[in-house]
Amino acid sequence: VIPQQIESSQVLKLGMIISRRELLNLALISSDNLAAKLLAVYHPLGYEAFIQEMNTTAKRLGMNHTFYIEPTGLSPNTSTAWDLHLLNRHISKYKIFKDAAMSKTVSSKAQDKRGIWQKFLVHNTNAFAGQYDIKIGKTGFTNSAGWCIDMSISYKDQEFDIIVLGSPSKKVRNDLVSQKLKNYMSTLTTRAIAKIGRAHV
């Protein structure tokens, strides 16, 4: 149940009843910070245990330059591109992350405080969602971190990450990602053609 005092959200309203799965979709697809916070608030062992588990998991994965203070990223959590790469490799095996990364939009539902089911359409904050075989995809922004994006993509039987941190604007970030995708996919295609050519020599 959404508590009486809540932060802003485009979807979540006072008294609404919503599943954890729907909260995950909101957090992953539309970058709903309140949804991310509620996942921690309603963790079976409580908010502090949720944050502790985030840091324990980061340490276990070798993310030595990552430290979490809270679940949304709005406070000064710290990480690096390499640590995000390590995280990608771990979570890419979970279907929910790929489903979120590939969805331009998704229909979600929740009960309002009168018990009436409401449906709402969630739009992905990642402009590249659905365009490629994206295993992981997440955008982010704060004044201190700038415009960021983290994607893990499969192409020509190869998997690679594109991680942009600290971009001055969304357009600069997306233009950079587009150029890197074009260059890298062109290189992989050339390598694949060369490999086929050598096999027929």
mmCIF file of C-alpha atoms in Angstrom, residues 14-141:
data_model
loop_
_atom_site.group_PDB
_atom_site.id
_atom_site.type_symbol
_atom_site.label_atom_id
_atom_site.label_comp_id
_atom_site.label_asym_id
_atom_site.label_seq_id
_atom_site.Cartn_x
_atom_site.Cartn_y
_atom_site.Cartn_z
ATOM 1 C CA LEU A 14 -1.934 7.799 -2.205
ATOM 2 C CA GLY A 15 -3.469 4.582 -0.907
ATOM 3 C CA MET A 16 -2.782 2.639 -4.117
ATOM 4 C CA ILE A 17 -2.139 -1.114 -3.856
ATOM 5 C CA ILE A 18 0.463 -2.442 -6.295
ATOM 6 C CA SER A 19 2.570 -5.594 -6.626
ATOM 7 C CA ARG A 20 6.350 -5.749 -6.325
ATOM 8 C CA ARG A 21 6.505 -6.877 -9.961
ATOM 9 C CA GLU A 22 4.721 -3.714 -11.050
ATOM 10 C CA LEU A 23 7.051 -1.627 -8.886
ATOM 11 C CA LEU A 24 10.019 -3.278 -10.600
ATOM 12 C CA ASN A 25 8.584 -2.427 -14.010
ATOM 13 C CA LEU A 26 8.066 1.178 -12.980
ATOM 14 C CA ALA A 27 11.585 1.463 -11.584
ATOM 15 C CA LEU A 28 13.310 -0.263 -14.500
ATOM 16 C CA ILE A 29 11.271 1.041 -17.435
ATOM 17 C CA SER A 30 10.083 4.524 -16.528
ATOM 18 C CA SER A 31 12.767 5.297 -13.905
ATOM 19 C CA ASP A 32 10.110 5.899 -11.257
ATOM 20 C CA ASN A 33 12.153 6.774 -8.169
ATOM 21 C CA LEU A 34 9.265 6.288 -5.780
ATOM 22 C CA ALA A 35 8.786 2.728 -7.066
ATOM 23 C CA ALA A 36 12.458 2.004 -6.402
ATOM 24 C CA LYS A 37 12.180 3.445 -2.899
ATOM 25 C CA LEU A 38 9.040 1.446 -2.095
ATOM 26 C CA LEU A 39 10.792 -1.794 -3.065
ATOM 27 C CA ALA A 40 13.251 -1.026 -0.278
ATOM 28 C CA VAL A 41 10.660 0.265 2.191
ATOM 29 C CA TYR A 42 8.576 -2.902 1.877
ATOM 30 C CA HIS A 43 11.485 -5.347 1.867
ATOM 31 C CA PRO A 44 10.645 -8.202 4.285
ATOM 32 C CA LEU A 45 13.545 -7.208 6.548
ATOM 33 C CA GLY A 46 13.075 -3.470 6.155
ATOM 34 C CA TYR A 47 14.641 -0.514 4.376
ATOM 35 C CA GLU A 48 18.081 -0.610 6.033
ATOM 36 C CA ALA A 49 18.442 -4.335 5.346
ATOM 37 C CA PHE A 50 17.627 -3.697 1.679
ATOM 38 C CA ILE A 51 20.436 -1.121 1.386
ATOM 39 C CA GLN A 52 22.822 -3.419 3.244
ATOM 40 C CA GLU A 53 22.001 -6.232 0.833
ATOM 41 C CA MET A 54 22.683 -3.918 -2.121
ATOM 42 C CA ASN A 55 26.167 -3.192 -0.766
ATOM 43 C CA THR A 56 26.806 -6.828 0.172
ATOM 44 C CA THR A 57 25.885 -7.923 -3.363
ATOM 45 C CA ALA A 58 28.113 -5.244 -4.912
ATOM 46 C CA LYS A 59 31.053 -6.448 -2.812
ATOM 47 C CA ARG A 60 30.389 -10.087 -3.726
ATOM 48 C CA LEU A 61 30.416 -9.205 -7.437
ATOM 49 C CA GLY A 62 33.766 -7.432 -7.125
ATOM 50 C CA MET A 63 32.262 -3.958 -7.529
ATOM 51 C CA ASN A 64 34.994 -2.448 -5.373
ATOM 52 C CA HIS A 65 34.248 1.185 -6.233
ATOM 53 C CA THR A 66 30.488 1.020 -5.655
ATOM 54 C CA PHE A 67 28.663 2.135 -2.532
ATOM 55 C CA TYR A 68 24.921 2.594 -2.104
ATOM 56 C CA ILE A 69 23.286 5.014 0.334
ATOM 57 C CA GLU A 70 19.694 4.649 -0.897
ATOM 58 C CA PRO A 71 17.816 2.763 -3.662
ATOM 59 C CA THR A 72 16.930 5.470 -6.215
ATOM 60 C CA GLY A 73 20.277 6.970 -7.173
ATOM 61 C CA LEU A 74 19.106 10.467 -6.252
ATOM 62 C CA SER A 75 21.481 10.612 -3.287
ATOM 63 C CA PRO A 76 25.228 10.367 -3.907
ATOM 64 C CA ASN A 77 25.573 6.655 -4.523
ATOM 65 C CA THR A 78 28.920 5.948 -6.171
ATOM 66 C CA SER A 79 30.010 3.522 -8.886
ATOM 67 C CA THR A 80 32.173 3.220 -12.008
ATOM 68 C CA ALA A 81 31.675 2.027 -15.578
ATOM 69 C CA TRP A 82 33.641 -1.153 -14.825
ATOM 70 C CA ASP A 83 31.526 -1.930 -11.777
ATOM 71 C CA LEU A 84 28.363 -1.441 -13.850
ATOM 72 C CA HIS A 85 29.807 -3.878 -16.398
ATOM 73 C CA LEU A 86 30.258 -6.449 -13.624
ATOM 74 C CA LEU A 87 26.673 -5.871 -12.516
ATOM 75 C CA ASN A 88 25.423 -6.307 -16.095
ATOM 76 C CA ARG A 89 27.118 -9.670 -16.407
ATOM 77 C CA HIS A 90 25.400 -10.864 -13.241
ATOM 78 C CA ILE A 91 21.831 -9.645 -13.779
ATOM 79 C CA SER A 92 21.569 -10.323 -17.533
ATOM 80 C CA LYS A 93 20.485 -13.895 -16.760
ATOM 81 C CA TYR A 94 17.236 -12.650 -15.213
ATOM 82 C CA LYS A 95 14.392 -12.362 -17.716
ATOM 83 C CA ILE A 96 12.729 -9.376 -16.042
ATOM 84 C CA PHE A 97 15.688 -7.132 -16.878
ATOM 85 C CA LYS A 98 15.664 -8.033 -20.574
ATOM 86 C CA ASP A 99 11.890 -7.660 -20.742
ATOM 87 C CA ALA A 100 12.229 -4.186 -19.262
ATOM 88 C CA ALA A 101 15.136 -3.254 -21.533
ATOM 89 C CA MET A 102 13.256 -4.303 -24.684
ATOM 90 C CA SER A 103 9.917 -2.657 -23.851
ATOM 91 C CA LYS A 104 9.181 0.743 -25.374
ATOM 92 C CA THR A 105 5.952 0.750 -23.402
ATOM 93 C CA VAL A 106 4.293 -1.662 -21.001
ATOM 94 C CA SER A 107 0.821 -1.811 -19.485
ATOM 95 C CA SER A 108 0.709 -1.980 -15.695
ATOM 96 C CA LYS A 109 -2.106 -2.084 -13.193
ATOM 97 C CA ALA A 110 -2.809 -1.245 -9.569
ATOM 98 C CA GLN A 111 -5.760 -0.862 -7.212
ATOM 99 C CA ASP A 112 -6.718 2.629 -6.129
ATOM 100 C CA LYS A 113 -7.776 3.364 -2.549
ATOM 101 C CA ARG A 114 -11.406 2.602 -3.454
ATOM 102 C CA GLY A 115 -10.434 -0.915 -4.559
ATOM 103 C CA ILE A 116 -10.898 -0.181 -8.268
ATOM 104 C CA TRP A 117 -8.295 -1.611 -10.649
ATOM 105 C CA GLN A 118 -6.594 0.977 -12.834
ATOM 106 C CA LYS A 119 -4.424 0.386 -15.878
ATOM 107 C CA PHE A 120 -1.690 2.753 -16.956
ATOM 108 C CA LEU A 121 0.844 2.834 -19.773
ATOM 109 C CA VAL A 122 4.506 3.089 -18.813
ATOM 110 C CA HIS A 123 6.993 4.575 -21.305
ATOM 111 C CA ASN A 124 10.657 3.581 -21.341
ATOM 112 C CA THR A 125 13.133 6.366 -20.593
ATOM 113 C CA ASN A 126 15.665 4.581 -22.829
ATOM 114 C CA ALA A 127 15.265 5.831 -26.413
ATOM 115 C CA PHE A 128 16.993 2.664 -27.684
ATOM 116 C CA ALA A 129 14.520 0.227 -26.117
ATOM 117 C CA GLY A 130 13.309 -2.325 -28.647
ATOM 118 C CA GLN A 131 15.741 -1.248 -31.370
ATOM 119 C CA TYR A 132 18.455 -3.801 -30.610
ATOM 120 C CA ASP A 133 18.832 -7.069 -28.715
ATOM 121 C CA ILE A 134 19.276 -5.327 -25.377
ATOM 122 C CA LYS A 135 19.941 -7.570 -22.383
ATOM 123 C CA ILE A 136 20.183 -4.727 -19.872
ATOM 124 C CA GLY A 137 19.158 -1.112 -20.289
ATOM 125 C CA LYS A 138 18.861 1.694 -17.736
ATOM 126 C CA THR A 139 19.044 5.462 -17.879
ATOM 127 C CA GLY A 140 19.704 7.908 -15.083
ATOM 128 C CA PHE A 141 20.146 11.570 -14.273
#
